[in-house]
Coordinates of C-alpha atoms and ligand atoms in Angstrom, one line a residue:
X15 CA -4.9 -26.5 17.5
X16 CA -6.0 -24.2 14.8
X17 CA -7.0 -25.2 11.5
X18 CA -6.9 -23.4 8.6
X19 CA -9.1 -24.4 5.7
X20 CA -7.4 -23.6 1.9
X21 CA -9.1 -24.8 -1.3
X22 CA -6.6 -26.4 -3.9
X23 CA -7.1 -26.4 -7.6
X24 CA -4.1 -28.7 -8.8
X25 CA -5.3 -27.9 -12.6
X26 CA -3.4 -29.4 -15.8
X27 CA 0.0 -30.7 -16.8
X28 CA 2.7 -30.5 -14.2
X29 CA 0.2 -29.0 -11.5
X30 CA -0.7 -31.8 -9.5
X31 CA 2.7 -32.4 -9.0
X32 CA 3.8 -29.8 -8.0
X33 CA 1.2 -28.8 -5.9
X34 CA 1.6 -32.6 -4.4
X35 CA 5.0 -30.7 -3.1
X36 CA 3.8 -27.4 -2.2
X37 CA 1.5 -29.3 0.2
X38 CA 4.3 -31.7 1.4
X39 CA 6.2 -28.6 2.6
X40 CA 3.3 -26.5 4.0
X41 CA 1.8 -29.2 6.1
X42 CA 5.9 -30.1 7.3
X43 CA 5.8 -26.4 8.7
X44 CA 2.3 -26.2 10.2
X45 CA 3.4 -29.6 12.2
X46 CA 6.3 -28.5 13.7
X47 CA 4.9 -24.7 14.3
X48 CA 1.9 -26.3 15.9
X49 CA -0.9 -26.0 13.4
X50 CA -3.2 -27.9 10.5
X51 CA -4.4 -27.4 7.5
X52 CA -7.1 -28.4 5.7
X53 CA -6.9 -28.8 1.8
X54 CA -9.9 -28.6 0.2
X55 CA -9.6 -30.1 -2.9
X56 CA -11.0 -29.1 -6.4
X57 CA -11.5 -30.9 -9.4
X58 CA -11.2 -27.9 -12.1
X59 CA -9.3 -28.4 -15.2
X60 CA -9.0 -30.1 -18.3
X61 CA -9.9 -33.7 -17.4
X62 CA -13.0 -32.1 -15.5
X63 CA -14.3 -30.3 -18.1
X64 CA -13.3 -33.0 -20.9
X65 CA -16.0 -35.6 -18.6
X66 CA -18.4 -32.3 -17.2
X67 CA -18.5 -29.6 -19.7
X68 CA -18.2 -28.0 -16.7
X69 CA -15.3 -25.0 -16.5
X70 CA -15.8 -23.3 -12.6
X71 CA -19.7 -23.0 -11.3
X72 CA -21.2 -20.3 -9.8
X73 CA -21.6 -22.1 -6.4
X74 CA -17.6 -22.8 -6.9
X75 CA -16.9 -19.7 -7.3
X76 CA -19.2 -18.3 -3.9
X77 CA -18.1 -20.9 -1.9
X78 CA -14.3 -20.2 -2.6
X79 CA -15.0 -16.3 -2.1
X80 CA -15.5 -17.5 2.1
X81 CA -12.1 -18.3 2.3
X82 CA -8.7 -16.1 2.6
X83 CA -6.0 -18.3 0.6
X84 CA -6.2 -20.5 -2.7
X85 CA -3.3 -22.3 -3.9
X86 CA -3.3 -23.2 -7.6
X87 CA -1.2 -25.3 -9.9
X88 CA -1.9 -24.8 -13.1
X89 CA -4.3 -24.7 -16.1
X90 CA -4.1 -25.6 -19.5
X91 CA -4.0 -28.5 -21.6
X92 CA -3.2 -29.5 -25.3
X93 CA -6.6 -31.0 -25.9
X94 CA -9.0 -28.5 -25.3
X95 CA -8.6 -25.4 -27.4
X96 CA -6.3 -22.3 -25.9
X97 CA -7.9 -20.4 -24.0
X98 CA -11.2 -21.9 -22.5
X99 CA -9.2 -23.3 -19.7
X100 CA -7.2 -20.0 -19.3
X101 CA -9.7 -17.7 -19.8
X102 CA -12.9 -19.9 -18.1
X103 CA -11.1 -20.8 -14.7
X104 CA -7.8 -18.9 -14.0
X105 CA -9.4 -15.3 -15.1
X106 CA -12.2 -16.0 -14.3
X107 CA -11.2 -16.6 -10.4
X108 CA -9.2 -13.6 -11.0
X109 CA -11.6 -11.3 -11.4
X110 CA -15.2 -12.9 -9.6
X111 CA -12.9 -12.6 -6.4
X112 CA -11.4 -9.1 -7.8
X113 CA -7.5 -10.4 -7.1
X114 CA -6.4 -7.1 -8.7
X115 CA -2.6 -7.2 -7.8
X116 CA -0.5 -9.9 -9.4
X117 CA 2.6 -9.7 -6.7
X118 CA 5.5 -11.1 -8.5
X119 CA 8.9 -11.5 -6.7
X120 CA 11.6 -11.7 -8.8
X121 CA 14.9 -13.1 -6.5
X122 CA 17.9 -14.5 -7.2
X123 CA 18.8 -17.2 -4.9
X124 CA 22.3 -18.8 -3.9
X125 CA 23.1 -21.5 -5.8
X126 CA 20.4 -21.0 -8.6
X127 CA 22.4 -19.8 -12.2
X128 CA 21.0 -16.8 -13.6
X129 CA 21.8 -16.3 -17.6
X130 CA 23.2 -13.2 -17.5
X131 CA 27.2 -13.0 -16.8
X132 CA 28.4 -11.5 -13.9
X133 CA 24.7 -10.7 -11.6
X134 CA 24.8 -12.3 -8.5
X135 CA 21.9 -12.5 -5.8
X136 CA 22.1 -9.1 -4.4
X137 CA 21.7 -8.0 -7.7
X138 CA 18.6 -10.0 -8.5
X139 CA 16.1 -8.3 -5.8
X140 CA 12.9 -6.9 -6.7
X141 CA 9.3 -7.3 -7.4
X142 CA 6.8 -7.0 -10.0
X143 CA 3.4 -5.3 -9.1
X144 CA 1.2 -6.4 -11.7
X145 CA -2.4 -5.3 -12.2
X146 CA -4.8 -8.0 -12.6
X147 CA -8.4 -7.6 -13.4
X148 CA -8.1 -4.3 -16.5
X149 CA -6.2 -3.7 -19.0
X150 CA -5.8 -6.3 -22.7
X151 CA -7.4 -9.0 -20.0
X152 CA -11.1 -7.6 -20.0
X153 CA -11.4 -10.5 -22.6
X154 CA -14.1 -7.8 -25.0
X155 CA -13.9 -7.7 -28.5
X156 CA -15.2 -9.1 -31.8
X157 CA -15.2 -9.8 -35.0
X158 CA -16.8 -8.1 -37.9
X159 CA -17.1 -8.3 -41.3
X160 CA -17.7 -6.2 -44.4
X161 CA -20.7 -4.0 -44.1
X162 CA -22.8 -2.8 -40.7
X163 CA -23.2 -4.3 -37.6
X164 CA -23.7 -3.5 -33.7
X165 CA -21.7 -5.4 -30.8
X166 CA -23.1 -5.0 -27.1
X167 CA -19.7 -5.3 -24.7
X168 CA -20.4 -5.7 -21.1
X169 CA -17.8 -5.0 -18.8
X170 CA -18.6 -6.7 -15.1
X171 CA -16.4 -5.7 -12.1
X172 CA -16.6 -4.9 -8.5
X173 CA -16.1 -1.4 -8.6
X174 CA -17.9 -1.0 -11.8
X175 CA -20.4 -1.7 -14.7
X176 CA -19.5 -0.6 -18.1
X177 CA -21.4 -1.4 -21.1
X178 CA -20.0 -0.6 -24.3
X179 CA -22.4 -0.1 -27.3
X180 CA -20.2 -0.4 -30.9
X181 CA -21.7 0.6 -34.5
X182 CA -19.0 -0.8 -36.8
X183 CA -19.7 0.4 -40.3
X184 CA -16.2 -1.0 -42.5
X185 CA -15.2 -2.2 -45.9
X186 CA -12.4 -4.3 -45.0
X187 CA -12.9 -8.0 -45.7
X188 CA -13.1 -9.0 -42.3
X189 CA -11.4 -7.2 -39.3
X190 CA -11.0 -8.1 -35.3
X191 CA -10.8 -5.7 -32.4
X192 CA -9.9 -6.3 -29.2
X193 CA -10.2 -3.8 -26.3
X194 CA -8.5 -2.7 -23.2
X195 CA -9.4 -0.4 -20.5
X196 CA -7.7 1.0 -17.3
X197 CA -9.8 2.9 -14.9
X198 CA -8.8 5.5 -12.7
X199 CA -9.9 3.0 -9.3
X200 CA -8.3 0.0 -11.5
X201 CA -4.9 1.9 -11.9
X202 CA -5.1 4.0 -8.6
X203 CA -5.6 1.0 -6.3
X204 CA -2.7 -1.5 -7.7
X205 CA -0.2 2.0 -7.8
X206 CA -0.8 2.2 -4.4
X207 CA -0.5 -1.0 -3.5
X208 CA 3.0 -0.9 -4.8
X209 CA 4.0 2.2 -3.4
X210 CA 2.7 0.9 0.5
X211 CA 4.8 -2.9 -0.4
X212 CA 7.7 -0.3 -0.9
X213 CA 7.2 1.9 2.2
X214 CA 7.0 -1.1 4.1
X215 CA 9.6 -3.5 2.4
X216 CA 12.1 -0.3 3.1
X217 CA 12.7 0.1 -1.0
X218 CA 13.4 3.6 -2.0
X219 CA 12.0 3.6 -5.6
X220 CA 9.2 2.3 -7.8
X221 CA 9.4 2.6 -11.8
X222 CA 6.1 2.7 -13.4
X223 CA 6.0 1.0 -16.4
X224 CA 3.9 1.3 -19.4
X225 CA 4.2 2.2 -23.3
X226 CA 2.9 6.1 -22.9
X227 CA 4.1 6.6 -25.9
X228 CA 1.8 4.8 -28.2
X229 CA -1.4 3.5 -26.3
X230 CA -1.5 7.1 -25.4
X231 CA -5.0 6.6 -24.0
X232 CA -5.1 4.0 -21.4
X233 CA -1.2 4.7 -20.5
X234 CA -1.9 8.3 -20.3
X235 CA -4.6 7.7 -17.4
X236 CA -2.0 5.6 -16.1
X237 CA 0.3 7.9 -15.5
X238 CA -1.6 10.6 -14.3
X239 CA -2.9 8.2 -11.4
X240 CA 0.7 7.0 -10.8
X241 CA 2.1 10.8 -10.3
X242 CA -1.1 11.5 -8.2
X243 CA -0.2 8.5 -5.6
X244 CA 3.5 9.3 -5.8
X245 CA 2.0 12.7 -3.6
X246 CA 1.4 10.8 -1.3
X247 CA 4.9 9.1 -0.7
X248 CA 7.5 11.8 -1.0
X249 CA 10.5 9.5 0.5
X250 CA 10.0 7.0 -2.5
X251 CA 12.0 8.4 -5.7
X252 CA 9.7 7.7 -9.3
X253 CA 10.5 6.9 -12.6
X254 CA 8.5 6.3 -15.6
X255 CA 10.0 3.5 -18.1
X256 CA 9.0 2.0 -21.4
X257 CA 7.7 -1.3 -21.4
X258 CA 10.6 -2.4 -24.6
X259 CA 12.8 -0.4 -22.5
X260 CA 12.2 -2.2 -19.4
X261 CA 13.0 -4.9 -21.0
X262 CA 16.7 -4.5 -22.3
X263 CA 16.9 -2.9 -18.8
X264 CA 16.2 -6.2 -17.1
X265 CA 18.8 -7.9 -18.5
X266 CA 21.4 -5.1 -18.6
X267 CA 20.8 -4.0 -15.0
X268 CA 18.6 -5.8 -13.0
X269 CA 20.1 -4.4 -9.7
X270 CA 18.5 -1.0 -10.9
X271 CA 15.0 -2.2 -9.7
X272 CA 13.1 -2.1 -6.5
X273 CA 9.3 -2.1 -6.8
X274 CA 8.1 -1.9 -10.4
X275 CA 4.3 -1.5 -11.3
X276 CA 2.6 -2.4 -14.5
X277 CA -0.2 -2.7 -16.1
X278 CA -1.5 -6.6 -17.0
X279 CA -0.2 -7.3 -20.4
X280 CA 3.1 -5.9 -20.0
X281 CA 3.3 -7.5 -16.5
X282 CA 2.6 -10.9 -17.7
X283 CA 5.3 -10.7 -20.4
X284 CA 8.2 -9.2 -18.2
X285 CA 7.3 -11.7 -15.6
X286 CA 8.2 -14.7 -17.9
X287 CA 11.7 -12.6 -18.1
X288 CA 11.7 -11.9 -14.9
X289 CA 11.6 -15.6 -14.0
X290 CA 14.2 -16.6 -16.4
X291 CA 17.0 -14.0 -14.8
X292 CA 15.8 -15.7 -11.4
X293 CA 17.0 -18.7 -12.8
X294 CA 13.8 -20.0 -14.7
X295 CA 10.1 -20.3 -14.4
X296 CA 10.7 -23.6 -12.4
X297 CA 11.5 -20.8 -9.1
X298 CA 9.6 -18.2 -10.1
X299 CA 6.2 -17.5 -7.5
X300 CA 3.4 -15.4 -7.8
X301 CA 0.3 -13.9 -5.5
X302 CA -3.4 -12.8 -6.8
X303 CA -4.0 -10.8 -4.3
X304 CA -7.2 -8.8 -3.0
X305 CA -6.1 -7.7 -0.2
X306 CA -9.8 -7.5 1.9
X307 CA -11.1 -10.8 0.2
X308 CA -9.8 -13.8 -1.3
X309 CA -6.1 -14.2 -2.5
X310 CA -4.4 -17.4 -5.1
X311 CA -1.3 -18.6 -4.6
X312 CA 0.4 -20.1 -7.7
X313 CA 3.8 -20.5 -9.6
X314 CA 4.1 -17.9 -12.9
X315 CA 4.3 -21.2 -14.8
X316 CA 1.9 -23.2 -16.6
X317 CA 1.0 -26.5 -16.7
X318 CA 4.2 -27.7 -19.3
X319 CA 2.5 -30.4 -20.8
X320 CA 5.5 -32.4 -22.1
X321 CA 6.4 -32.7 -18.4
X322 CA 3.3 -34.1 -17.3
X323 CA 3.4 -36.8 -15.1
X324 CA 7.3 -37.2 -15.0
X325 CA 7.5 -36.4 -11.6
X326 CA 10.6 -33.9 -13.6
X327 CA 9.1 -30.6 -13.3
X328 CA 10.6 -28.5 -10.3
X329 CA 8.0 -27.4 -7.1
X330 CA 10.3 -24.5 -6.0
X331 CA 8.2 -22.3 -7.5
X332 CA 5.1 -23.8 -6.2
X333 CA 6.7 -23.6 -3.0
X334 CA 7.8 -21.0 -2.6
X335 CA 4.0 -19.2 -3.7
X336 CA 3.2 -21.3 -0.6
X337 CA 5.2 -19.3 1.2
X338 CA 3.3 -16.0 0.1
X339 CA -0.1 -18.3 0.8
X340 CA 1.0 -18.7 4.3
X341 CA 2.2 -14.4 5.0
X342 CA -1.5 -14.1 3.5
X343 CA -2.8 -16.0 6.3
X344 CA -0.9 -14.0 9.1
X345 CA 1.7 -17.2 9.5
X346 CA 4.9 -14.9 9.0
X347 CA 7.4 -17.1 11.0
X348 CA 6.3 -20.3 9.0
X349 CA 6.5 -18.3 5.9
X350 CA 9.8 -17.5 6.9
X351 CA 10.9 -21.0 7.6
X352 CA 9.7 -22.7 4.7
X353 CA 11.5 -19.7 2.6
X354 CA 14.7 -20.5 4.8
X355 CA 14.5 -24.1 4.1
X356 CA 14.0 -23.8 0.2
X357 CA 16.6 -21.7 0.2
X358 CA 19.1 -24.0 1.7
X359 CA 18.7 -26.9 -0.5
X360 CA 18.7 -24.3 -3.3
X361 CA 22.1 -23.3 -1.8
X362 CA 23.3 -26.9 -1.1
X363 CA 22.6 -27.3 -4.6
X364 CA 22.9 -31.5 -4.0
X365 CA 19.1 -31.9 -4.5
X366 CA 17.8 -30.5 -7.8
X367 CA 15.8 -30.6 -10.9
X368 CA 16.8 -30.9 -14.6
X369 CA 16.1 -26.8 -15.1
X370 CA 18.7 -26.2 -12.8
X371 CA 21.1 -28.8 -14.1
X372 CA 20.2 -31.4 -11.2
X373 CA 19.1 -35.1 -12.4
X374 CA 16.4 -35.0 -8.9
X375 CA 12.6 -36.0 -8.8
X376 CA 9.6 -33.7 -8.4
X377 CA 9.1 -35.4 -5.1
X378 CA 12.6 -35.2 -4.1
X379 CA 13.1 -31.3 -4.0
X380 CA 9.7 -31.9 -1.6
X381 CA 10.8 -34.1 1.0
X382 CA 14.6 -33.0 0.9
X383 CA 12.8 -29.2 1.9
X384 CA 10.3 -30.7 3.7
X385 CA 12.8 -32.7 6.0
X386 CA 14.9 -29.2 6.6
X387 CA 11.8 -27.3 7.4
X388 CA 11.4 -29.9 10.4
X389 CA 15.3 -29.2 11.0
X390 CA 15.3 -25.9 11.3
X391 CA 15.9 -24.1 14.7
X392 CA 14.1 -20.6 14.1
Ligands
NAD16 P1 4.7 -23.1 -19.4 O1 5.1 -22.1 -18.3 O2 3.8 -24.2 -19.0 O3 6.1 -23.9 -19.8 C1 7.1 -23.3 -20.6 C2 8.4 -24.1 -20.4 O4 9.0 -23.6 -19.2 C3 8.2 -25.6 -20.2 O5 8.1 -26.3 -21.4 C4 9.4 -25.9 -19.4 O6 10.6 -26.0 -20.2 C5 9.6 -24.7 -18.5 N1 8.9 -24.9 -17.2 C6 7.7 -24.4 -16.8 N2 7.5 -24.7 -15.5 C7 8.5 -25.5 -15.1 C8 8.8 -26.2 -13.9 N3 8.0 -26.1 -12.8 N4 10.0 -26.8 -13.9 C9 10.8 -26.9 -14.9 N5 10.6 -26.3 -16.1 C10 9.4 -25.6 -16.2 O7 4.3 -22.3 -20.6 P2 3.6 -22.7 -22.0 O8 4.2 -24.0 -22.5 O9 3.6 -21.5 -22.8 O10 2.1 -23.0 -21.6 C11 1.6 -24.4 -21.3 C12 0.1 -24.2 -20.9 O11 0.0 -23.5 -19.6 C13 -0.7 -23.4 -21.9 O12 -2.0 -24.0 -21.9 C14 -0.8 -22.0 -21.2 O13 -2.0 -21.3 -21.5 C15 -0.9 -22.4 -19.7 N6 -0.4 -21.4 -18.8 C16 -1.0 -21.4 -17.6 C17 -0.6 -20.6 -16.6 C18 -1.2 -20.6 -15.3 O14 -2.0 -21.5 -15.0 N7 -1.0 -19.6 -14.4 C19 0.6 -19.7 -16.8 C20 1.2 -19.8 -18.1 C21 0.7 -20.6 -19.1
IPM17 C1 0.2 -16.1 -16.1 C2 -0.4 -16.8 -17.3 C3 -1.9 -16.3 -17.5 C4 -1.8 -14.8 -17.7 C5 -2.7 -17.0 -18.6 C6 -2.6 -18.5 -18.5 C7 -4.1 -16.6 -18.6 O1 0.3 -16.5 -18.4 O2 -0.3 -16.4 -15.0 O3 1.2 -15.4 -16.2 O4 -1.7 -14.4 -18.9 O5 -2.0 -14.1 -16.7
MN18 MN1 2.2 -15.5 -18.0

């Protein structure tokens, strides 16, 4: 039988548990399609690092390049400062393993209310192609005040090195600066990456999506690079949209998208509203994807720490990311099944969280999807 080894960082919060489910319904569809896995568990987070000190190690992070999938809770916790959890573990896994798209499906299912009157499922369709590793993310900035000084900025990627060298010479009190950058590779690679998922997920458009207008720098570059790998793909029809725009047009007329790429801030924000016309962040997945090395597998969620340990929080989103996790390991028919299965008891509708006006357990969405994936006939 064949084994497939995947590392698991539960994280914070409401990530163990739903992770606990994610497991449940991965291991139900590798028994009856005749496979194992091995989950290799993790300790990082905030209890870790409360006891350690320790955020992710270097030998973590080597070790977990040598494998294909990851699957991830979440991180985040009210008692250590925002941020260090954020930034130290989830970013930083990010970008050491260069995960530069941030797939995000955003899909109505049967069964699952969306907020906005009168869209049903077949209006609800599309995906989010976020970049991942540039962008407001880089993480370099500073603060300075009144008078001279010099900051030293080092930018470390795989496909570059940039050092940036600032003399700051101000009269304002105190100031703060934080900066962004999009690279011609960063922007071209994630572009294209959206415009092959739409050749071969037969969509006919993708909308680029940034805020030209004002970061007229970074943006700019953007665009360029996004008509440049448009060449490329003359069947696919183009549009440019604001990022404010894009999101009144979400609401107003979701149906209008098929593929949309976007740089990382703007993707992270319209993927919380994404989620919520999907019917919430409790069903919304997600991918980090490099698509050569080593891809995570998470929900778009955190770790919703007044949920912890309520066994309340729902899994479908962590679920249904494990559904992603198992396409990325060439496991297509399982992917498909545990897809089928979550959708059915989202259909059903009799086994549900609170976010979806159910009264069920954490646990109980897991086992009642669990059970159909073993029921299923495809
Ligand atoms: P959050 O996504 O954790 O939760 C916001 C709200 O969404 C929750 O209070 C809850 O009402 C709802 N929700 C989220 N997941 C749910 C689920 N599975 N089922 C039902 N309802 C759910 O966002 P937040 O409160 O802004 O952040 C909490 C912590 O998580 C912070 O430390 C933040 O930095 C971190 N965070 C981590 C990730 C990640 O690990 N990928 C993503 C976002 C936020
Ligand atoms: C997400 C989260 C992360 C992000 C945070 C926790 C670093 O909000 O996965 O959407 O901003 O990417
Ligand atoms: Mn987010």
């Amino acid at each position: 039988m064949v084994t497939y080894k995947v590392p698991v960082i539960a994280g914070d919060g409401i990530g163990p548990e739903v992770i606990a489910e994610g497991k449940k319904v991965l291991d139900a569809v590798a028994e009856v399609d005749g496979f194992d896995i091995e989950w290799i568990e993790y300790p990082y987070g905030a209890d870790n690092y409360l006891s350690t000190g320790e955020l992710i190690s270097e030998d973590a992070l080597k070790e977990l390049k040598n494998y294909r999938s990851i699957y991830l809770g979440a991180l985040g916790d009210p008692r250590v400062e925002p941020g260090i959890l954020e930034l130290g573990i989830l970013l930083r896994l990010r970008f050491y393993l260069d995960e530069y798209i941030n797939l995000r499906p955003i899909k109505l299912y049967e069964g699952v209310p969306t907020p906005i009157k009168n869209k049903k499922p077949s209006d609800i369709q599309f995906v989010v192609v976020r970049e991942n590793t540039e962008d407001f993310y880089i993480g370099l900035g500073g603060n300075a005040k009144r008078g001279r000084s010099k900051h030293e900025l080092d930018l470390v990627r795989d496909i570059y090195h940039i050092r940036f060298g600032l003399d700051i010479d101000s009269d304002a009190d105190e100031i703060s600066y934080q900066l962004g950058v999009i690279s011609r590779e960063g922007a071209r690679r994630v572009i294209e990456y959206a415009f092959q998922y739409a050749k071969s997920h037969e969509r006919s458009k993708v909308t680029g999506v940034d805020k030209a207008n004002v970061l007229t720098h970074m943006y700019s570059l953007w665009r360029r690079v996004f008509d440049e790998v448009a060449k490329g793909y003359p069947d696919i029809r183009t549009e440019f949209a604001f990022v404010d725009a894009t999101a009144m047009w979400f609401i107003k007329n979701p149906e209008w998208y098929e593929v949309v790429v976007t740089p990382n801030l703007f993707g992270d924000i319209l993927t919380d509203l994404g989620a919520m016309i999907q019917g919430g962040l409790g069903v919304a997945p997600g991918g980090n994807i490099n698509p050569k090395g080593t891809s995570m597998f998470e929900p778009i969620h955190g770790s919703a720490p007044k949920y912890k340990g309520m066994n309340k929080a729902n899994p479908v989103a962590t679920i249904l990311a494990g559904c992603l996790l198992l396409e990325n390991l060439g496991l297509e028919r399982s992917a498909v099944k545990v897809e089928k299965a979550t959708e059915e008891i989202l259909r059903e509708g009799k086994v549900k969280t609170y976010d979806l006006g159910g009264k069920s357990k954490t646990s109980e969405v897991g086992d009642a999807i669990a059970k159909r994936v073993k029921e299923l006939t495809i």
